[in-house]
Short mmCIF file of C-alpha atoms and ligand atoms in Angstrom, two decimals:
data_model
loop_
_atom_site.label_atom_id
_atom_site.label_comp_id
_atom_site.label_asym_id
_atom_site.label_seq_id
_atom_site.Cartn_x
_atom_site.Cartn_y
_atom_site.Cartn_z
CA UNK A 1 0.00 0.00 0.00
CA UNK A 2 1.25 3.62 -0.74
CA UNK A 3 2.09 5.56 1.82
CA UNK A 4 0.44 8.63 2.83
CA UNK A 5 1.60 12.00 5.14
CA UNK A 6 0.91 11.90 8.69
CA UNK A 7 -2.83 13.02 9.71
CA UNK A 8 -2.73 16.77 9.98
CA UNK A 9 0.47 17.04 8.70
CA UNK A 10 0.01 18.86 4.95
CA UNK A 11 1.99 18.64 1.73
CA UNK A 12 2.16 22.71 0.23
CA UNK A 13 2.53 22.05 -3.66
CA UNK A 14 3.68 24.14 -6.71
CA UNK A 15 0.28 26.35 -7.49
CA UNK A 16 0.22 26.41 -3.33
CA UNK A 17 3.78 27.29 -2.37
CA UNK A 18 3.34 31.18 -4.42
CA UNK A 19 0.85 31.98 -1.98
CA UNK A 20 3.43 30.83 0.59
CA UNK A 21 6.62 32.25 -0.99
CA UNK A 22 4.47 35.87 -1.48
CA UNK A 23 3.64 35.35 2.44
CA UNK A 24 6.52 34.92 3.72
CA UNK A 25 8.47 37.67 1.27
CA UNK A 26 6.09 39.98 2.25
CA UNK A 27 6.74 39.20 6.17
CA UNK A 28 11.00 39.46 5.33
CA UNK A 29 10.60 43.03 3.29
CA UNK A 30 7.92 44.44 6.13
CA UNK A 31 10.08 43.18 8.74
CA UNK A 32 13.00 44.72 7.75
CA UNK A 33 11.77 47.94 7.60
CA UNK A 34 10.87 47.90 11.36
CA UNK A 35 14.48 46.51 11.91
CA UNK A 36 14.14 43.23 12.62
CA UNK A 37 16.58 40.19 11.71
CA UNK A 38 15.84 36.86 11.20
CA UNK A 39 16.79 34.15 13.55
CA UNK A 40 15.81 30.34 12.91
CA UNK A 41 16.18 27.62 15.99
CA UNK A 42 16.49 24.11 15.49
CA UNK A 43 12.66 22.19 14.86
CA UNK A 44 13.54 19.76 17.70
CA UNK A 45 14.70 21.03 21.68
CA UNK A 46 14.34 19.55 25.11
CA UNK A 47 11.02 19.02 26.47
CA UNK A 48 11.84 20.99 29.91
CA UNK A 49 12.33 24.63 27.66
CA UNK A 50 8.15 24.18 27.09
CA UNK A 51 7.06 22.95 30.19
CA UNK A 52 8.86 25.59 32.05
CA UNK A 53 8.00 28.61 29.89
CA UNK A 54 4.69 27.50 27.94
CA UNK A 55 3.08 26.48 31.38
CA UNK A 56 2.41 22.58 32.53
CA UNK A 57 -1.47 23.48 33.11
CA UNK A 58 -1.89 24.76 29.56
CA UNK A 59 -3.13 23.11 26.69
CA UNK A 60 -0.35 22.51 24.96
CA UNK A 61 1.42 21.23 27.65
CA UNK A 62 -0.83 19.11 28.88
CA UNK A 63 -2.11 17.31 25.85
CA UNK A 64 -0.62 19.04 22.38
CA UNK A 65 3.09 18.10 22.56
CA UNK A 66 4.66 15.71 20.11
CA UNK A 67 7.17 14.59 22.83
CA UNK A 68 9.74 11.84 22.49
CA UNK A 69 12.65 10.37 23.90
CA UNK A 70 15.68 9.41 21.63
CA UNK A 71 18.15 6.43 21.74
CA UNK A 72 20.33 8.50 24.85
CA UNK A 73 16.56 8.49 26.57
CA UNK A 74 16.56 12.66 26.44
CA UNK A 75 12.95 13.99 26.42
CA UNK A 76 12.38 15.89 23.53
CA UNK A 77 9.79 17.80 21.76
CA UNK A 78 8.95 19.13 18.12
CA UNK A 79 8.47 22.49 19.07
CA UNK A 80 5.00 23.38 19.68
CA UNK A 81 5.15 27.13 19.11
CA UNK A 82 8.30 29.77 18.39
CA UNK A 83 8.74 31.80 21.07
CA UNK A 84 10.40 29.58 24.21
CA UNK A 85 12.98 28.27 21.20
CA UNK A 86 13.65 32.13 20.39
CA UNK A 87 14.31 32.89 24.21
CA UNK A 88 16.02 30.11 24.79
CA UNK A 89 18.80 30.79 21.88
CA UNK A 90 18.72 34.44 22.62
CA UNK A 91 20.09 33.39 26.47
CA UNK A 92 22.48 30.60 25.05
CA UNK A 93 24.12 33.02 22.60
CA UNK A 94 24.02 35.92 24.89
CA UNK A 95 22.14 38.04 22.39
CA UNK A 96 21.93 40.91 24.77
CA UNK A 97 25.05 41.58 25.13
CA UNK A 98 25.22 42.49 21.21
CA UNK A 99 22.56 44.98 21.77
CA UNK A 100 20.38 45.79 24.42
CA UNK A 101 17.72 46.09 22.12
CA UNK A 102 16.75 42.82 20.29
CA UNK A 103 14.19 42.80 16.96
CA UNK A 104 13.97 38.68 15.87
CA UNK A 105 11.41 37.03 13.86
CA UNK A 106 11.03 33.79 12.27
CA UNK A 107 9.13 31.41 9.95
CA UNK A 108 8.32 27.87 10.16
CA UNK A 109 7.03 24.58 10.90
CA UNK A 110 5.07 24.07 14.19
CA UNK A 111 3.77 20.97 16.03
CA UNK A 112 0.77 20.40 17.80
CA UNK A 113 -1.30 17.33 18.37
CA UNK A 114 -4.54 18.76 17.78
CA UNK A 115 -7.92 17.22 16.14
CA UNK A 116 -7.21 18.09 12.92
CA UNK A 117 -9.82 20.23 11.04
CA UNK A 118 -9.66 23.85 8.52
CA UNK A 119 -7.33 25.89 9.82
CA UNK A 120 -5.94 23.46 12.68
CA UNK A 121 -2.97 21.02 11.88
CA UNK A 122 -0.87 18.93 13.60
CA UNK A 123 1.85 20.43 11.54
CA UNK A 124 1.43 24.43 10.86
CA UNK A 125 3.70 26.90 10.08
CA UNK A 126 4.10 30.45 11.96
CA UNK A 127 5.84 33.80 11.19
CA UNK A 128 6.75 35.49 14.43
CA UNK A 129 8.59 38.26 15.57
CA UNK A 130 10.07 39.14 18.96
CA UNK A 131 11.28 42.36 20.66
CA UNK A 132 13.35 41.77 24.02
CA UNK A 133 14.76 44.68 25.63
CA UNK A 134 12.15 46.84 26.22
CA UNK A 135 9.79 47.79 28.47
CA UNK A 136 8.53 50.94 26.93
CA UNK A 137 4.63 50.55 25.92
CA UNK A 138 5.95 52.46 22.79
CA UNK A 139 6.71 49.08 21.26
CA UNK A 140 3.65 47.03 22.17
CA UNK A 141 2.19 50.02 19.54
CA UNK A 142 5.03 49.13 17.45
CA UNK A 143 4.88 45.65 17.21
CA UNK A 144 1.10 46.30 16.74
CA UNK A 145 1.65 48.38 13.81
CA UNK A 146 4.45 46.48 12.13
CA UNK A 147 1.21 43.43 12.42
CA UNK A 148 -0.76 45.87 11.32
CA UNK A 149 1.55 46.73 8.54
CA UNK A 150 1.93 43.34 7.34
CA UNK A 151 -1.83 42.60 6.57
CA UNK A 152 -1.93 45.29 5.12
CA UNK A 153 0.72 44.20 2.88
CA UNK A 154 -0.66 40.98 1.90
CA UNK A 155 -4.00 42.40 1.57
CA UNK A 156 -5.61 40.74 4.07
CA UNK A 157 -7.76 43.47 6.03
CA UNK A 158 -11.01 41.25 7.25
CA UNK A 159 -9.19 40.96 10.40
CA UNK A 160 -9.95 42.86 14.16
CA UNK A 161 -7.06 43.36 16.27
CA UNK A 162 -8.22 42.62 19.61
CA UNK A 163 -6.14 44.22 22.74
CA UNK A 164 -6.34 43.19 26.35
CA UNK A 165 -4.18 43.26 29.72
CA UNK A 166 -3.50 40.21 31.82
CA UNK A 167 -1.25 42.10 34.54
CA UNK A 168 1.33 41.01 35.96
CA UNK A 169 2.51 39.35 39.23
CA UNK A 170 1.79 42.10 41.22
CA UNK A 171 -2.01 42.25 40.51
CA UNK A 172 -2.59 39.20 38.62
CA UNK A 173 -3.20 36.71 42.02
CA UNK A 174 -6.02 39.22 42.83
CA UNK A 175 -7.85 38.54 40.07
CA UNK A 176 -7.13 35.25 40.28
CA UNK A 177 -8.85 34.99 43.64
CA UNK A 178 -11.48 36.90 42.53
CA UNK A 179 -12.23 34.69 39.51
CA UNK A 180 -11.65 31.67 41.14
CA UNK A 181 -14.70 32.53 43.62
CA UNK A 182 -16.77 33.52 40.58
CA UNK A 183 -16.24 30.19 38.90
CA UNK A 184 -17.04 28.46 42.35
CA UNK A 185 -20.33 29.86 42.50
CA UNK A 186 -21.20 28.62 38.54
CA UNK A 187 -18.95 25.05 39.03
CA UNK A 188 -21.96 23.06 37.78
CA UNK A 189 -22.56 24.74 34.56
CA UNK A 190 -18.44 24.37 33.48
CA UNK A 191 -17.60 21.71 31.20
CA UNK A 192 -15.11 18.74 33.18
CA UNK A 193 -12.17 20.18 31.57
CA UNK A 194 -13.52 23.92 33.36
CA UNK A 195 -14.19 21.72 36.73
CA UNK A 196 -10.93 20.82 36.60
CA UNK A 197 -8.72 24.13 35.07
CA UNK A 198 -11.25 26.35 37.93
CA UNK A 199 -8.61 25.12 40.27
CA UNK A 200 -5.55 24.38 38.12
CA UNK A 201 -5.73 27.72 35.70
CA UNK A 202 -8.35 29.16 36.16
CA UNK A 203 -7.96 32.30 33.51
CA UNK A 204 -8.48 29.24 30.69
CA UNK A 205 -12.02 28.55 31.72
CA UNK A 206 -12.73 32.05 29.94
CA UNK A 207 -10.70 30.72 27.01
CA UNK A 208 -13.43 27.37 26.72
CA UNK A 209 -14.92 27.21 23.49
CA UNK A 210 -18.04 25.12 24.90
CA UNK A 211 -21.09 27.21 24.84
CA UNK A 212 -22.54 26.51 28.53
CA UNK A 213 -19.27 27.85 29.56
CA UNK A 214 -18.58 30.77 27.37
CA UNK A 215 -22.66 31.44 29.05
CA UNK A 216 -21.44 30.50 32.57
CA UNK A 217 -18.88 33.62 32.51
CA UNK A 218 -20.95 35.72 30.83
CA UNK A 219 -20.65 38.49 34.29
CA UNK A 220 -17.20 37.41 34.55
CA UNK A 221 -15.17 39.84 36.52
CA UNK A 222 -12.89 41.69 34.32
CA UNK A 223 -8.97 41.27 34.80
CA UNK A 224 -9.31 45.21 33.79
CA UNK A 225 -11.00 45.74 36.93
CA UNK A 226 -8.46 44.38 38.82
CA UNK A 227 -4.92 45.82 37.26
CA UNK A 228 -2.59 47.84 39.60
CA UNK A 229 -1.80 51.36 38.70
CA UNK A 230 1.62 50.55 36.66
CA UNK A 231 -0.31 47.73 34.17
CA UNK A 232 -3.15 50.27 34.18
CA UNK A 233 -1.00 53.37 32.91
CA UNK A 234 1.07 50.68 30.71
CA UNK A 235 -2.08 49.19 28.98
CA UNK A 236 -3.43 53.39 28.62
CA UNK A 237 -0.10 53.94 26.89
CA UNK A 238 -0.35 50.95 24.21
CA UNK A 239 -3.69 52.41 23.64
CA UNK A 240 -2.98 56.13 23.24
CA UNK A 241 -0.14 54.82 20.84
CA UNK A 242 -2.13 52.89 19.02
CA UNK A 243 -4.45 55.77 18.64
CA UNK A 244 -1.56 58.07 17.48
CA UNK A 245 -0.25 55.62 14.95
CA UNK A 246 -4.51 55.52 13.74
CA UNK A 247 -4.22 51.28 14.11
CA UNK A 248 -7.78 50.50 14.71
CA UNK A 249 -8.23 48.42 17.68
CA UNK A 250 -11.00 46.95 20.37
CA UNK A 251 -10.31 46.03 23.98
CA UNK A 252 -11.68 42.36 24.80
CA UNK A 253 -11.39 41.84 28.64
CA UNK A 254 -12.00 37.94 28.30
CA UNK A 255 -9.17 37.23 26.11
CA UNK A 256 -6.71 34.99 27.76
CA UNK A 257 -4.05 33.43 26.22
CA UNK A 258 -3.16 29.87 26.56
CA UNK A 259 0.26 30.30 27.57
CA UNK A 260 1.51 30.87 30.85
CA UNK A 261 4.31 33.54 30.44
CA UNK A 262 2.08 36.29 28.64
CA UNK A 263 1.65 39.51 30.82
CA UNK A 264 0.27 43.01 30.52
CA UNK A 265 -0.08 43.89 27.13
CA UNK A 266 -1.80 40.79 24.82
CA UNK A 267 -3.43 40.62 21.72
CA UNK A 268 -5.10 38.65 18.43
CA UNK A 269 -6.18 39.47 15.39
CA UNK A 270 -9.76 37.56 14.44
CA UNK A 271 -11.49 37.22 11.81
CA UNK A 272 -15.09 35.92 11.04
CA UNK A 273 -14.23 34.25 8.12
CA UNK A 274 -12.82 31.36 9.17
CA UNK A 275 -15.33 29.71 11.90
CA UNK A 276 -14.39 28.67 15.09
CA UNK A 277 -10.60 28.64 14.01
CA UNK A 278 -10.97 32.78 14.18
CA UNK A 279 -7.48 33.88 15.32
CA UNK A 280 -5.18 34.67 12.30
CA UNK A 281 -2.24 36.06 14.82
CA UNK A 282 -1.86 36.74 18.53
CA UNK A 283 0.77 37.60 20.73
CA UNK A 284 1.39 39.75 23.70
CA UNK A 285 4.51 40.84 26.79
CA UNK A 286 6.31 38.27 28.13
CA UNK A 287 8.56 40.52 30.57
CA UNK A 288 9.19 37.24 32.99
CA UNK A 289 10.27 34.49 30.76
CA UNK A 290 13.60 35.02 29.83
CA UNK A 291 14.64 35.39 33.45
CA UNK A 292 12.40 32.19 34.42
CA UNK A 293 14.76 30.39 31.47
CA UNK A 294 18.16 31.77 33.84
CA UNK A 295 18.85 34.88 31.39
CA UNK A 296 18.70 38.02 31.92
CA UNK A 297 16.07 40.01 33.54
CA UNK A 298 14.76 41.79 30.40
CA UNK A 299 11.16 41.80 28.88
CA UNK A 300 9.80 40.67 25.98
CA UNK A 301 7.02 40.80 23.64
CA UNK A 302 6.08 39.46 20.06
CA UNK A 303 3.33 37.99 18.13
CA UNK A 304 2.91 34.84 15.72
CA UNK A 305 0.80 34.55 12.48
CA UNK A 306 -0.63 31.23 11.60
CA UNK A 307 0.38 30.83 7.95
CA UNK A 308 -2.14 28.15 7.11
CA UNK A 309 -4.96 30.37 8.29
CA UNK A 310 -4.14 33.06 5.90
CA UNK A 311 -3.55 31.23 3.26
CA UNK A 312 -7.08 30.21 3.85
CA UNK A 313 -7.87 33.54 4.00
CA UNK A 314 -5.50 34.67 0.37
CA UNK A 315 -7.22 31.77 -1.60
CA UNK A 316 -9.94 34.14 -3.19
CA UNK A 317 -6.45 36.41 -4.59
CA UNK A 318 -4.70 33.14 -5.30
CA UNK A 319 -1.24 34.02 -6.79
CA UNK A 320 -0.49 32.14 -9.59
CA UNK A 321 2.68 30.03 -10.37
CA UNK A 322 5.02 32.26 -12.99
CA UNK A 323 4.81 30.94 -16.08
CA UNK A 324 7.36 30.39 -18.68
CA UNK A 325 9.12 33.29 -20.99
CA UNK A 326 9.60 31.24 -23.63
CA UNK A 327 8.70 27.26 -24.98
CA UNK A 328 11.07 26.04 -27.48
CA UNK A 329 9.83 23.11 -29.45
CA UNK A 330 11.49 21.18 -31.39
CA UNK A 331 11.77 18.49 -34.62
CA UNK A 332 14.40 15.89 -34.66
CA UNK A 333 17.51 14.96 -33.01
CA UNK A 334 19.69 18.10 -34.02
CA UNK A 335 17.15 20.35 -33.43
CA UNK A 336 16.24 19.41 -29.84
CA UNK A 337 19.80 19.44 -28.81
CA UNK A 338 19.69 23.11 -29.94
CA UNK A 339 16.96 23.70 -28.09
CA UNK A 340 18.48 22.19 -24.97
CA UNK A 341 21.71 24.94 -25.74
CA UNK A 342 19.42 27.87 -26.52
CA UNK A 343 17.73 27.03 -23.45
CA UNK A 344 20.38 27.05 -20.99
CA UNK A 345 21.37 30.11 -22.64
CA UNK A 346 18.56 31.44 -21.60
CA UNK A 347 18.20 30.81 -18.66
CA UNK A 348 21.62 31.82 -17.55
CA UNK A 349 20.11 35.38 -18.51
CA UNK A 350 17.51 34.66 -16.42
CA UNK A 351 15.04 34.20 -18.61
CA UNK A 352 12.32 31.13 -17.82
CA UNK A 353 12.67 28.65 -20.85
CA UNK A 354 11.04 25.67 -21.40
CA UNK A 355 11.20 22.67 -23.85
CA UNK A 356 10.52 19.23 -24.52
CA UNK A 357 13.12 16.69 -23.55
CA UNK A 358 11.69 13.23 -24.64
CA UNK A 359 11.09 13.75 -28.19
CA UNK A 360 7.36 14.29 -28.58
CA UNK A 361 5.42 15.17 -31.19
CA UNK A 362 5.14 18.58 -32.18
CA UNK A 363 1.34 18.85 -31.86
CA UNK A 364 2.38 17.55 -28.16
CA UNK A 365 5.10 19.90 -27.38
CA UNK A 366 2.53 23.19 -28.56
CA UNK A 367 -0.20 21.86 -26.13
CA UNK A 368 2.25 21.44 -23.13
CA UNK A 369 3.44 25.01 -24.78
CA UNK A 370 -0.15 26.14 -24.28
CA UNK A 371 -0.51 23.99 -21.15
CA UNK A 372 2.28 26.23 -18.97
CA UNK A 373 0.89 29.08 -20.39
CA UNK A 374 4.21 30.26 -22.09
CA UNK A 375 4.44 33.85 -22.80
CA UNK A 376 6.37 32.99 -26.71
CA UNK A 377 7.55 29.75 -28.75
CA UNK A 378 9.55 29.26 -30.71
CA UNK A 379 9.52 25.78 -33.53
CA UNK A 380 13.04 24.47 -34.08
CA UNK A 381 13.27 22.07 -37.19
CA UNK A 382 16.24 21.37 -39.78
CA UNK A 383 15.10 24.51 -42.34
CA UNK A 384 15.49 26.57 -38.76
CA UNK A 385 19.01 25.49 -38.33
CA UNK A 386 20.18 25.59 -41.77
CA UNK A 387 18.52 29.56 -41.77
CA UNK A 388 19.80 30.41 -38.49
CA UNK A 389 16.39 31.94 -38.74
CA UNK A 390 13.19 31.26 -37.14
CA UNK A 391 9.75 32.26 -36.14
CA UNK A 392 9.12 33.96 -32.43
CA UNK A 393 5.57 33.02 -31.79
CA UNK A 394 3.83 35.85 -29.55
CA UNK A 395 1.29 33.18 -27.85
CA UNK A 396 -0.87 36.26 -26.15
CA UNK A 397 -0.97 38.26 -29.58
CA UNK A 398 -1.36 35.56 -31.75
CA UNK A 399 1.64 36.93 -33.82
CA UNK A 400 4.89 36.10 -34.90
CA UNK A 401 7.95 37.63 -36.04
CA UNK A 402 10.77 36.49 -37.71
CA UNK A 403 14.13 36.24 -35.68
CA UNK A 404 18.06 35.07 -35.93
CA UNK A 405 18.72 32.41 -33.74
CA UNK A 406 21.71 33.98 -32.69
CA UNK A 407 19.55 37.62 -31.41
CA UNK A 408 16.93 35.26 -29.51
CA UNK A 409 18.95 35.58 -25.85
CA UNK A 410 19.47 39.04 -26.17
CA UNK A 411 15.78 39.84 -27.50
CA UNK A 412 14.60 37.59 -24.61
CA UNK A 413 16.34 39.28 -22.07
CA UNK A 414 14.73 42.19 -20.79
CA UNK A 415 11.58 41.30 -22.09
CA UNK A 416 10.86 38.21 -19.77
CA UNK A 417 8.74 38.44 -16.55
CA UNK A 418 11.61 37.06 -14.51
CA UNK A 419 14.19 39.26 -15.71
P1 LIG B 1 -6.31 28.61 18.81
O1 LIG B 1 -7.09 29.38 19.82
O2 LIG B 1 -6.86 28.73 17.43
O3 LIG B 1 -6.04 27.20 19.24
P2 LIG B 1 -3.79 29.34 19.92
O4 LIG B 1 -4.17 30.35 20.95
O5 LIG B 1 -3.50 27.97 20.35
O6 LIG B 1 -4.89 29.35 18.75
P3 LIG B 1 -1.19 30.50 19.48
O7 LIG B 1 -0.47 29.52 20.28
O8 LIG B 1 -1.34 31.88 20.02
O9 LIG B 1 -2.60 29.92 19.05
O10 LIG B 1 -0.54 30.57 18.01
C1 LIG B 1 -0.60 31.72 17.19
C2 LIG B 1 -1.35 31.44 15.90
O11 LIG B 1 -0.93 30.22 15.31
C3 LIG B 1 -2.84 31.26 16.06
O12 LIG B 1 -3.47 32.50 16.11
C4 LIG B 1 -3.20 30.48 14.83
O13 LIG B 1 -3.35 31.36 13.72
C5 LIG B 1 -1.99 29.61 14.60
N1 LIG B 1 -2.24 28.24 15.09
C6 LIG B 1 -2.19 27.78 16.36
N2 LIG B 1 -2.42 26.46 16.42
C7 LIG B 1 -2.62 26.06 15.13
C8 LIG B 1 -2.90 24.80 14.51
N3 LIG B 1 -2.99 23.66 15.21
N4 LIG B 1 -3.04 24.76 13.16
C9 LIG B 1 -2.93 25.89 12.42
N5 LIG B 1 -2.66 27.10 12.94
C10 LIG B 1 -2.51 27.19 14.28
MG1 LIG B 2 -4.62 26.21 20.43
#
């Protein structure tokens, strides 16, 4: 029997991988701008960097990890999200002493074990981007508007950015407590997992996706309501900012995150478009984590896009594969191996050429011609190569014009799409 990929686990194909390559350029140039570099961490890393930094009562550390133990018996995991990997080889190469100010983002593969379905996969891919160094709320707005920036790039602008604060360790317990005694009160109308995270972590339980629960908390209390006055002026900052930079935004007091090291400042961008898999990109502070991971005692904050999403999103503007610049077809043995020449001619001068290489017919070669949607042809047969002259078919116009083999590089050049 064949074998197939891994449930959830997706091959991107040519006609696909565009829309990917366009992504992820777009992320690179946009990136740059804001003065960010790229870093990229191994796929694989001990299972101890996630349980200590994504949380062991979250999600993803409870029940999402693709863990493992290799031939020495080390514990390891396929990385589950970006972020911990980022911190951990910002500490280990002592980033911060290069700059005190660090911009990173990166791209890639992600792995969850998840029920797969649109727009969740058990492999996914993220783009995310990391500032560590400051505390200023002047870069949650930045970060914010380089996101913002970005969708507006790609064209994407069916998206909400949603802002929130979850304090910090200062005022956090409080509303902890105060949850905790809300959720007591409604314990019979939570879902088992909700019974359960009440006690555990009990911030998720506004995070459930079950209805009777998402009802349950309806009159909540807000973790707005309970920030102390430094998270309060930070979070009136990030807002102002955002204001001043015109980045439209609304405040959502029930978003939580489902990872443990987020504080103050924390975000998503949603969408309606995609049903219950409606976060495109979230993110928020970290200021604790790289110190909890022995580095330094800076903060942090970033974001990560879910690349799979959007390209759910981007399939309406699908971007097309290039096509060719030129097909050259060709009749009999001498001919094709001057088409094989004039190709690689070509394409040294970066020009996309195309041709036959198994001797099919010629009806054959003009329909694959047709086919890849090739911009000109051009028909190579023995009265061609005795001529040195030959016929440049225009296959948009319907036209030709008459050319010497020898001028076809130089005419190509310059006028191809690639070049
Ligand atoms: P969700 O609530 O959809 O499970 P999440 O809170 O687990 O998302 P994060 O850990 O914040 O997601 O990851 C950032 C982004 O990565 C998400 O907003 C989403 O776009 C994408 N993402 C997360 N998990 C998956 C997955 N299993 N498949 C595809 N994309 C995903
Ligand atoms: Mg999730």
């Amino acid at each position: 029997m064949a074998i197939n990929a891994i449930k959830g686990m997706n091959d991107i194909l040519p006609g696909d991988v565009e829309t990917w390559q366009f992504l992820e350029t777009a992320a690179r140039r946009v990136f740059g701008t804001y003065g960010f570099a790229e870093i990229r961490t191994p796929v694989v890393e001990k299972t101890d960097l996630f349980c200590r930094s994504i949380g062991e009562t979250t999600d993803i550390v409870e029940k999402e990890m693709y863990t493992f133990n290799d031939k020495s018996d080390n514990s390891l995991t396929l990385r589950p999200e970006g972020t911990a990997p980022v911190m951990r080889a910002f500490i280990q190469n002592r980033l911060h002493t290069l700059d005190p100010v660090n911009k990173l983002y990166y791209m890639g593969p992600m792995f969850r074990y998840e029920r797969p379905q649109k727009g969740r996969y058990r492999q996914f891919h993220q783009i995310g981007a990391e500032v560590i160094g400051v505390e200023s709320p002047l870069i949650d707005a930045q970060v914010l508007a380089m996101l913002h920036h970005y969708f507006c790039e790609i064209g994407i602008d069916a998206v909400q950015l949603q802002v929130n604060s979850l304090g910090c360790p200062e005022c956090r317990p409080g509303y902890r407590q105060a949850l905790t005694l809300f959720l007591e009160s409604r314990l019979t109308s939570l879902c088992t997992d909700c019974q359960r995270r009440y006690k555990t972590n009990p911030l998720r339980v506004l995070d459930c996706k079950v209805p009777g629960c998402k009802e349950a908390t309806k009159e909540a209390p807000s973790v707005l309501q309970h920030l102390c006055v430094s998270c309060e002026d930070h979070f009136s900052a990030v807002k102002e900012n955002l204001t001043a930079l015109d980045i439209p935004f609304a405040v959502n007091a029930r978003m939580v995150r489902g990872l443990d090291y987020y504080v103050r400042t924390t975000f998503e961008l949603v969408t309606d478009q995609l049903g219950s898999q409606n976060a495109v990109a979230a993110g928020g502070r970290y200021d604790g984590l790289v110190e909890s991971l022995d580095g330094p005692a800076l903060p942090g904050i970033g974001f990560a896009i879910g690349v799979e999403r959007l390209v759910l999103m981007k399939v309406s503007a699908k971007i097309s594969a290039p096509r060719p610049d030129i097909f050259l077809a060709s009749v009999g043995q001498e001919a094709t191996e001057k088409a094989f020449v004039l190709m690689s001619q070509l394409q040294r001068a970066g020009v996309r050429a195309e041709m036959d290489y198994q001797g099919k017919s010629l009806k054959a070669q003009m329909r694959r011609a047709n086919r890849l949607q090739a911009r000109y042809a051009l028909i190579l047969g023995e009265q061609e190569l005795q001529t040195g002259l030959a016929d440049l078919k225009d296959m948009d116009q319907s036209s030709q014009q008459q050319i010497k083999l020898g001028d076809l590089v130089g005419l190509m050049e310059g006028s191809g799409s690639s070049a």
